[in-house]
Amino acid sequence: MHNRQRKVILCLFVVLLCATQMYAQRVSRNRLEMGLQGGMMFYIGDAHPRMFQDVREVYGGELSYLFNHRWSLMLQGGTGRIAGRTATEHGQPDPQGEMWTNRLVDIDVVARFNFLPFGISDKYDLKVKPYTPYIFAGFGLAMHDNFNRFTPYVPVGVGFRWVCSQHVGMFVAVQNNICFGDNLEPVPGYDNIHELNGSNPLNCDMVSTIQFGIVF
């Protein structure tokens, strides 16, 4: 083998080795995320016409698949309580009435859109950011009254996510579950008195959560 050929082969080998090393140093994209979340829950309905009344705890988990830096699909499951006071004979909240609570178990699937290309910082792709605000929407099902009732809902919300390391991230999110029904209160004075549950879209219960979470 001539010296020139050996030099060419040696140069090609060095170039290939450098390219392999550069690729290996690139941060790989995570496709799956698992997370835990917790925070506070309240509802707006017949017993509570305003926000942040009788706030209770909520906690749960999530599993996400990341299609790209913008879009992902997220499965969420959680449980929490709503609370209020019993109704007067006119169907209004009684300030002196007995306090009730109702535990909800929610499962929903949502599509999540990041406003910024989100991922682990990569010096080879400067457009990718380790933080982003995002929005999401989907479809879900709430189980309540000791799993004797099921109410579908549309979850919509906004949030902010950031990356702490290659395998750990955090987020804070506000979610509103718009229910297809008016039956979350376990009180006859509130709950579907005229058997018109779901027929009036302007008289539906809404459950809101504010949660902080960590993902892996």
Coordinates of N, CA and C in Angstrom, one line a residue, residues 17-202:
L17 N -14.0 8.9 13.3 CA -13.9 8.8 14.8 C -14.3 10.1 15.4
C18 N -14.0 11.2 14.9 CA -14.4 12.5 15.4 C -16.0 12.7 15.3
A19 N -16.5 12.3 14.1 CA -17.9 12.4 14.0 C -18.7 11.5 14.9
T20 N -18.2 10.3 15.1 CA -18.8 9.3 16.1 C -18.8 9.9 17.5
Q21 N -17.6 10.5 17.9 CA -17.5 11.1 19.2 C -18.4 12.3 19.4
M22 N -18.5 13.1 18.3 CA -19.5 14.3 18.4 C -20.9 13.8 18.6
Y23 N -21.3 12.8 17.9 CA -22.7 12.3 18.0 C -22.9 11.7 19.3
A24 N -21.9 11.0 19.9 CA -22.1 10.4 21.2 C -22.2 11.4 22.3
Q25 N -21.6 12.6 22.1 CA -21.7 13.7 23.1 C -23.0 14.4 23.0
R26 N -23.7 14.3 21.9 CA -25.0 15.0 21.8 C -26.0 14.4 22.8
V27 N -26.8 15.3 23.4 CA -27.7 14.8 24.4 C -28.9 14.1 23.7
S28 N -29.2 12.9 24.1 CA -30.3 12.2 23.5 C -31.6 12.7 24.0
R29 N -32.6 12.6 23.1 CA -34.0 13.1 23.4 C -34.7 12.0 24.2
N30 N -35.4 12.5 25.3 CA -36.2 11.6 26.0 C -37.6 11.5 25.3
R31 N -38.1 10.3 25.2 CA -39.4 10.1 24.5 C -40.5 9.9 25.5
L32 N -40.2 9.4 26.7 CA -41.2 9.1 27.7 C -40.9 9.8 28.9
E33 N -42.0 10.3 29.6 CA -41.9 11.0 30.8 C -42.9 10.4 31.8
M34 N -42.5 10.2 33.0 CA -43.4 9.8 34.1 C -43.3 10.8 35.2
G35 N -44.4 11.2 35.8 CA -44.3 12.3 36.8 C -45.3 12.1 37.9
L36 N -45.1 12.8 39.0 CA -46.0 12.9 40.2 C -46.4 14.4 40.3
Q37 N -47.6 14.6 40.8 CA -48.1 16.0 40.9 C -49.0 16.1 42.1
G38 N -49.1 17.3 42.7 CA -49.9 17.6 43.8 C -50.2 19.0 43.9
G39 N -51.3 19.4 44.6 CA -51.7 20.8 44.8 C -53.0 20.9 45.4
M40 N -53.8 21.9 44.9 CA -55.1 22.2 45.5 C -56.2 22.1 44.4
M41 N -57.4 21.8 44.9 CA -58.6 21.6 44.0 C -59.8 22.4 44.6
F42 N -60.6 23.0 43.7 CA -61.8 23.6 44.1 C -62.8 23.4 42.9
Y43 N -64.0 23.6 43.2 CA -65.0 23.5 42.1 C -65.9 24.7 42.1
I44 N -66.5 25.0 40.9 CA -67.5 26.0 40.7 C -68.8 25.4 40.3
G45 N -69.8 25.6 41.1 CA -71.1 24.9 40.8 C -72.2 25.5 41.6
D46 N -73.2 24.8 41.9 CA -74.4 25.3 42.6 C -74.0 25.7 44.0
A47 N -73.1 24.9 44.7 CA -72.7 25.2 46.0 C -71.7 26.3 46.1
H48 N -70.9 26.5 45.0 CA -69.9 27.5 45.0 C -69.9 28.3 43.7
P49 N -70.5 29.5 43.7 CA -70.5 30.3 42.4 C -69.2 31.0 42.2
R50 N -68.2 31.0 43.1 CA -67.0 31.7 42.9 C -65.8 30.8 43.1
M51 N -64.7 31.3 42.6 CA -63.4 30.5 42.7 C -62.9 30.5 44.1
F52 N -62.0 29.5 44.4 CA -61.2 29.3 45.6 C -62.1 29.3 46.9
Q53 N -63.2 28.6 46.8 CA -64.0 28.4 48.0 C -63.9 26.9 48.4
D54 N -63.7 26.7 49.7 CA -63.5 25.4 50.3 C -62.4 24.6 49.5
V55 N -61.3 25.1 49.4 CA -60.2 24.5 48.7 C -59.7 23.2 49.4
R56 N -59.5 22.1 48.6 CA -59.0 20.9 49.2 C -57.8 20.4 48.4
E57 N -57.2 19.3 48.9 CA -56.0 18.7 48.3 C -56.3 17.9 47.0
V58 N -55.3 17.8 46.2 CA -55.4 16.9 45.0 C -54.0 16.4 44.7
Y59 N -53.9 15.1 44.2 CA -52.6 14.5 43.9 C -52.8 13.5 42.8
G60 N -51.7 13.1 42.1 CA -51.9 12.1 41.1 C -50.6 11.9 40.3
G61 N -50.7 11.4 39.1 CA -49.5 11.1 38.3 C -49.8 11.3 36.8
E62 N -48.8 11.2 36.0 CA -48.9 11.4 34.6 C -47.9 10.5 33.8
L63 N -48.2 10.2 32.6 CA -47.3 9.5 31.7 C -47.5 10.2 30.3
S64 N -46.3 10.6 29.8 CA -46.3 11.4 28.5 C -45.5 10.8 27.5
Y65 N -45.9 10.9 26.2 CA -45.1 10.5 25.1 C -44.8 11.7 24.3
L66 N -43.5 12.0 24.0 CA -43.1 13.2 23.3 C -42.9 12.9 21.9
F67 N -43.7 13.5 21.0 CA -43.6 13.2 19.6 C -42.4 14.1 19.0
N68 N -42.3 15.3 19.5 CA -41.2 16.2 19.1 C -41.0 17.2 20.1
H69 N -40.3 18.3 19.8 CA -40.1 19.4 20.8 C -41.3 20.2 21.1
R70 N -42.3 20.1 20.3 CA -43.5 20.9 20.4 C -44.7 20.1 21.0
W71 N -44.9 18.9 20.5 CA -46.2 18.2 20.8 C -45.9 16.9 21.6
S72 N -46.8 16.6 22.5 CA -46.8 15.4 23.3 C -48.2 15.0 23.7
L73 N -48.4 13.7 24.0 CA -49.6 13.2 24.4 C -49.5 12.7 25.9
M74 N -50.4 13.1 26.7 CA -50.3 12.9 28.2 C -51.5 12.2 28.7
L75 N -51.2 11.1 29.5 CA -52.3 10.4 30.2 C -52.1 10.8 31.7
Q76 N -53.2 11.3 32.3 CA -53.2 11.8 33.7 C -54.2 11.0 34.5
G77 N -53.9 10.8 35.8 CA -54.8 10.2 36.7 C -54.6 10.9 38.1
G78 N -55.7 11.2 38.8 CA -55.5 11.9 40.0 C -56.8 11.7 40.9
T79 N -56.7 12.1 42.1 CA -57.8 12.1 43.0 C -57.7 13.3 44.0
G80 N -58.9 13.8 44.3 CA -59.0 15.0 45.2 C -60.4 15.1 45.7
R81 N -60.6 16.1 46.5 CA -61.9 16.3 47.1 C -62.4 17.7 46.8
I82 N -63.8 17.8 46.6 CA -64.5 19.1 46.6 C -65.3 19.1 47.8
A83 N -65.7 20.3 48.3 CA -66.4 20.5 49.5 C -67.4 21.6 49.4
G84 N -68.4 21.6 50.3 CA -69.4 22.7 50.3 C -70.3 22.5 51.5
R85 N -71.3 23.4 51.6 CA -72.3 23.3 52.7 C -73.6 22.9 52.0
T86 N -74.5 22.3 52.9 CA -75.8 21.9 52.4 C -76.6 23.0 51.9
A87 N -77.7 22.7 51.2 CA -78.5 23.7 50.6 C -79.7 24.1 51.4
T88 N -80.2 25.3 51.2 CA -81.5 25.7 51.8 C -82.6 25.1 51.0
E89 N -83.8 25.4 51.5 CA -85.0 24.8 50.8 C -85.2 25.4 49.4
H90 N -84.5 26.6 49.2 CA -84.6 27.2 47.9 C -83.4 26.8 47.0
G91 N -82.6 25.9 47.4 CA -81.5 25.4 46.6 C -80.3 26.3 46.6
Q92 N -80.2 27.2 47.6 CA -79.0 28.0 47.8 C -78.1 27.5 48.9
P93 N -76.8 27.9 48.8 CA -75.9 27.4 49.8 C -76.3 28.0 51.2
D94 N -76.3 27.2 52.2 CA -76.6 27.6 53.5 C -75.4 27.8 54.3
P95 N -75.1 29.1 54.7 CA -73.8 29.4 55.4 C -73.7 28.7 56.7
Q96 N -74.8 28.3 57.3 CA -74.8 27.6 58.6 C -75.0 26.1 58.4
G97 N -75.1 25.6 57.2 CA -75.4 24.2 56.9 C -74.2 23.3 57.2
E98 N -74.5 22.0 57.2 CA -73.4 21.0 57.4 C -72.5 20.9 56.2
M99 N -71.2 20.8 56.5 CA -70.2 20.6 55.5 C -70.2 19.2 54.9
W100 N -70.1 19.2 53.6 CA -70.0 17.9 52.9 C -68.7 17.9 52.0
T101 N -68.2 16.7 51.7 CA -67.1 16.5 50.8 C -67.5 15.4 49.9
N102 N -66.9 15.4 48.7 CA -67.0 14.4 47.7 C -65.7 14.1 47.0
R103 N -65.2 12.9 47.1 CA -64.0 12.5 46.5 C -64.1 12.2 45.0
L104 N -63.3 12.8 44.2 CA -63.3 12.6 42.7 C -62.0 11.8 42.4
V105 N -62.2 10.9 41.4 CA -61.1 10.2 40.8 C -61.1 10.6 39.3
D106 N -60.2 11.3 38.8 CA -60.2 11.8 37.4 C -59.1 11.0 36.5
I107 N -59.5 10.7 35.3 CA -58.6 10.1 34.3 C -58.8 10.9 33.0
D108 N -57.8 11.4 32.4 CA -58.0 12.1 31.2 C -56.7 11.9 30.3
V109 N -57.0 12.2 29.0 CA -55.9 12.1 28.0 C -55.9 13.5 27.3
V110 N -54.8 14.2 27.3 CA -54.7 15.5 26.7 C -53.5 15.6 25.7
A111 N -53.7 16.5 24.8 CA -52.6 16.8 23.9 C -52.0 18.1 24.4
R112 N -50.6 18.1 24.4 CA -49.9 19.3 25.0 C -49.1 19.9 23.9
F113 N -49.2 21.3 23.9 CA -48.4 22.0 22.9 C -47.5 23.0 23.6
N114 N -46.2 22.9 23.3 CA -45.2 23.8 23.9 C -45.0 25.0 23.0
F115 N -45.0 26.2 23.6 CA -44.8 27.4 22.8 C -43.4 27.6 22.3
L116 N -42.4 27.0 23.0 CA -41.0 27.0 22.6 C -40.6 25.6 22.4
P117 N -39.6 25.4 21.4 CA -39.1 24.0 21.3 C -38.4 23.6 22.6
F118 N -39.0 22.5 23.2 CA -38.7 22.2 24.6 C -37.8 20.9 24.6
G119 N -36.8 20.9 25.4 CA -36.0 19.7 25.6 C -34.7 20.0 26.3
I120 N -33.9 19.0 26.4 CA -32.6 19.2 27.1 C -31.7 20.1 26.2
S121 N -31.0 21.1 26.9 CA -30.1 22.0 26.2 C -29.1 21.2 25.3
D122 N -29.0 21.7 24.1 CA -28.2 21.0 23.1 C -27.4 22.0 22.3
K123 N -26.1 22.0 22.5 CA -25.2 23.0 21.8 C -25.3 22.8 20.3
Y124 N -25.8 21.7 19.8 CA -25.9 21.5 18.3 C -27.3 21.9 17.8
D125 N -28.2 22.3 18.7 CA -29.5 22.8 18.3 C -29.9 23.9 19.3
L126 N -29.5 25.2 18.9 CA -29.6 26.3 19.9 C -31.1 26.7 20.0
K127 N -32.0 26.2 19.1 CA -33.4 26.6 19.2 C -34.1 25.9 20.4
V128 N -33.6 24.7 20.8 CA -34.2 24.0 21.9 C -34.0 24.7 23.2
K129 N -35.0 24.9 24.0 CA -35.0 25.5 25.2 C -35.3 24.6 26.4
P130 N -34.6 24.8 27.5 CA -34.9 23.9 28.7 C -36.1 24.4 29.5
Y131 N -36.9 25.2 28.9 CA -38.1 25.7 29.6 C -39.1 26.1 28.5
T132 N -40.4 26.1 28.9 CA -41.4 26.6 28.0 C -42.8 26.7 28.7
P133 N -43.6 27.7 28.3 CA -45.0 27.7 28.6 C -45.7 26.8 27.7
Y134 N -46.8 26.2 28.1 CA -47.6 25.3 27.2 C -49.1 25.4 27.5
I135 N -49.8 24.8 26.6 CA -51.3 24.7 26.8 C -51.7 23.3 26.5
F136 N -52.8 22.8 27.0 CA -53.3 21.5 26.7 C -54.8 21.4 26.8
A137 N -55.3 20.3 26.1 CA -56.7 20.1 26.1 C -56.9 18.6 25.7
G138 N -58.1 18.1 26.1 CA -58.4 16.7 25.8 C -59.7 16.2 26.2
F139 N -59.8 15.0 26.8 CA -61.1 14.4 27.2 C -60.8 13.6 28.4
G140 N -61.8 13.6 29.4 CA -61.6 12.8 30.6 C -62.9 12.3 31.2
L141 N -62.7 11.5 32.3 CA -63.9 11.0 33.0 C -63.6 11.1 34.5
A142 N -64.6 11.6 35.2 CA -64.6 11.8 36.6 C -65.5 10.7 37.3
M143 N -64.9 10.0 38.3 CA -65.7 9.0 39.0 C -65.9 9.6 40.5
H144 N -67.1 9.5 41.0 CA -67.4 10.1 42.3 C -68.5 9.4 43.0
D145 N -68.9 9.9 44.2 CA -69.9 9.3 45.0 C -69.6 7.8 45.1
N146 N -68.4 7.5 45.6 CA -67.9 6.1 45.9 C -68.0 5.3 44.6
F147 N -67.6 5.9 43.5 CA -67.6 5.2 42.2 C -69.0 4.8 41.7
N148 N -70.0 5.4 42.2 CA -71.4 5.2 41.7 C -71.8 6.1 40.6
R149 N -71.1 7.1 40.4 CA -71.4 8.1 39.3 C -70.2 8.4 38.5
F150 N -70.4 8.6 37.2 CA -69.4 8.9 36.2 C -69.8 10.1 35.4
T151 N -68.9 11.1 35.3 CA -69.2 12.3 34.6 C -68.1 12.6 33.7
P152 N -68.3 12.7 32.4 CA -67.3 13.1 31.4 C -67.0 14.6 31.5
Y153 N -65.8 14.9 31.1 CA -65.4 16.3 31.1 C -64.4 16.6 30.1
V154 N -64.2 17.9 29.8 CA -63.2 18.4 28.9 C -62.1 19.1 29.7
P155 N -60.9 18.6 29.8 CA -59.8 19.3 30.5 C -59.1 20.3 29.6
V156 N -58.9 21.5 30.1 CA -58.1 22.5 29.4 C -57.3 23.2 30.4
G157 N -56.1 23.6 30.0 CA -55.2 24.3 30.9 C -54.0 24.9 30.3
V158 N -53.2 25.5 31.2 CA -52.0 26.2 30.8 C -50.9 25.8 31.9
G159 N -49.7 25.8 31.5 CA -48.6 25.5 32.4 C -47.3 26.0 32.0
F160 N -46.3 25.7 32.8 CA -44.9 26.0 32.6 C -44.0 24.9 33.0
R161 N -43.1 24.5 32.1 CA -42.2 23.3 32.4 C -40.8 23.8 32.2
W162 N -39.9 23.1 33.0 CA -38.5 23.4 32.8 C -37.7 22.1 33.2
V163 N -36.5 22.0 32.6 CA -35.6 20.9 32.8 C -34.6 21.2 33.8
C164 N -34.5 20.3 34.8 CA -33.4 20.4 35.9 C -32.1 19.7 35.5
S165 N -32.3 18.5 34.8 CA -31.1 17.7 34.4 C -31.6 16.9 33.2
Q166 N -30.7 16.0 32.8 CA -31.1 15.2 31.6 C -32.3 14.3 31.9
H167 N -32.5 13.9 33.1 CA -33.6 13.0 33.4 C -34.6 13.5 34.4
V168 N -34.6 14.7 34.8 CA -35.5 15.3 35.8 C -36.0 16.6 35.3
G169 N -37.3 16.9 35.4 CA -37.9 18.1 35.1 C -39.0 18.5 36.1
M170 N -39.5 19.7 36.0 CA -40.5 20.1 36.9 C -41.6 20.9 36.1
F171 N -42.7 21.1 36.7 CA -43.8 21.9 36.0 C -44.8 22.4 37.1
V172 N -45.5 23.5 36.7 CA -46.6 24.0 37.4 C -47.7 24.2 36.4
A173 N -49.0 23.8 36.7 CA -50.0 23.8 35.8 C -51.4 24.2 36.4
V174 N -52.2 24.9 35.7 CA -53.6 25.2 36.1 C -54.5 24.5 35.1
Q175 N -55.4 23.6 35.6 CA -56.3 22.8 34.8 C -57.7 23.1 35.2
N176 N -58.6 23.3 34.2 CA -60.0 23.4 34.4 C -60.7 22.2 33.7
N177 N -61.5 21.5 34.5 CA -62.3 20.3 34.0 C -63.7 20.8 33.8
I178 N -64.2 21.0 32.6 CA -65.5 21.4 32.3 C -66.4 20.2 32.1
C179 N -67.2 19.9 33.1 CA -68.0 18.7 33.2 C -69.3 18.8 32.3
F180 N -69.6 17.6 31.7 CA -70.9 17.5 31.0 C -72.0 17.0 32.0
G181 N -72.2 17.9 32.9 CA -73.2 17.5 33.9 C -73.2 18.5 35.1
D182 N -74.2 18.3 35.9 CA -74.4 19.2 37.1 C -74.7 18.2 38.3
N183 N -73.8 17.3 38.5 CA -74.1 16.3 39.5 C -72.9 15.9 40.4
L184 N -72.0 16.9 40.6 CA -70.8 16.6 41.5 C -71.1 16.7 43.0
E185 N -72.2 17.4 43.3 CA -72.5 17.6 44.7 C -73.4 16.5 45.2
P186 N -73.0 15.8 46.3 CA -73.7 14.7 46.8 C -74.9 15.2 47.8
V187 N -75.6 16.2 47.3 CA -76.6 16.8 48.2 C -77.9 16.9 47.3
P188 N -79.0 16.4 47.7 CA -80.2 16.4 46.9 C -80.7 17.8 46.6
G189 N -80.4 18.8 47.4 CA -80.8 20.2 47.2 C -80.1 20.8 46.0
Y190 N -78.9 20.3 45.7 CA -78.1 20.8 44.5 C -78.2 19.9 43.3
D191 N -78.2 18.7 43.5 CA -77.8 17.7 42.5 C -79.0 17.3 41.6
N192 N -79.0 18.0 40.4 CA -79.9 17.6 39.3 C -81.4 17.5 39.8
I193 N -81.9 18.5 40.4 CA -83.2 18.5 40.9 C -84.3 18.2 39.9
H194 N -84.1 18.8 38.7 CA -85.2 18.7 37.7 C -84.9 17.6 36.6
E195 N -83.9 16.8 36.9 CA -83.5 15.7 36.0 C -83.2 16.2 34.6
L196 N -82.5 17.3 34.6 CA -82.1 17.9 33.3 C -80.6 17.9 33.2
N197 N -80.0 17.0 33.9 CA -78.5 16.9 34.0 C -77.9 16.8 32.6
G198 N -77.0 17.8 32.3 CA -76.3 17.8 31.0 C -77.0 18.4 29.8
S199 N -78.3 18.8 30.0 CA -79.1 19.4 28.9 C -78.8 20.9 28.7
N200 N -78.3 21.5 29.8 CA -78.0 22.9 29.8 C -76.5 23.1 29.9
P201 N -75.9 23.4 28.7 CA -74.4 23.6 28.8 C -73.9 24.7 29.6
L202 N -74.8 25.7 30.0 CA -74.4 26.8 30.8 C -74.6 26.5 32.3

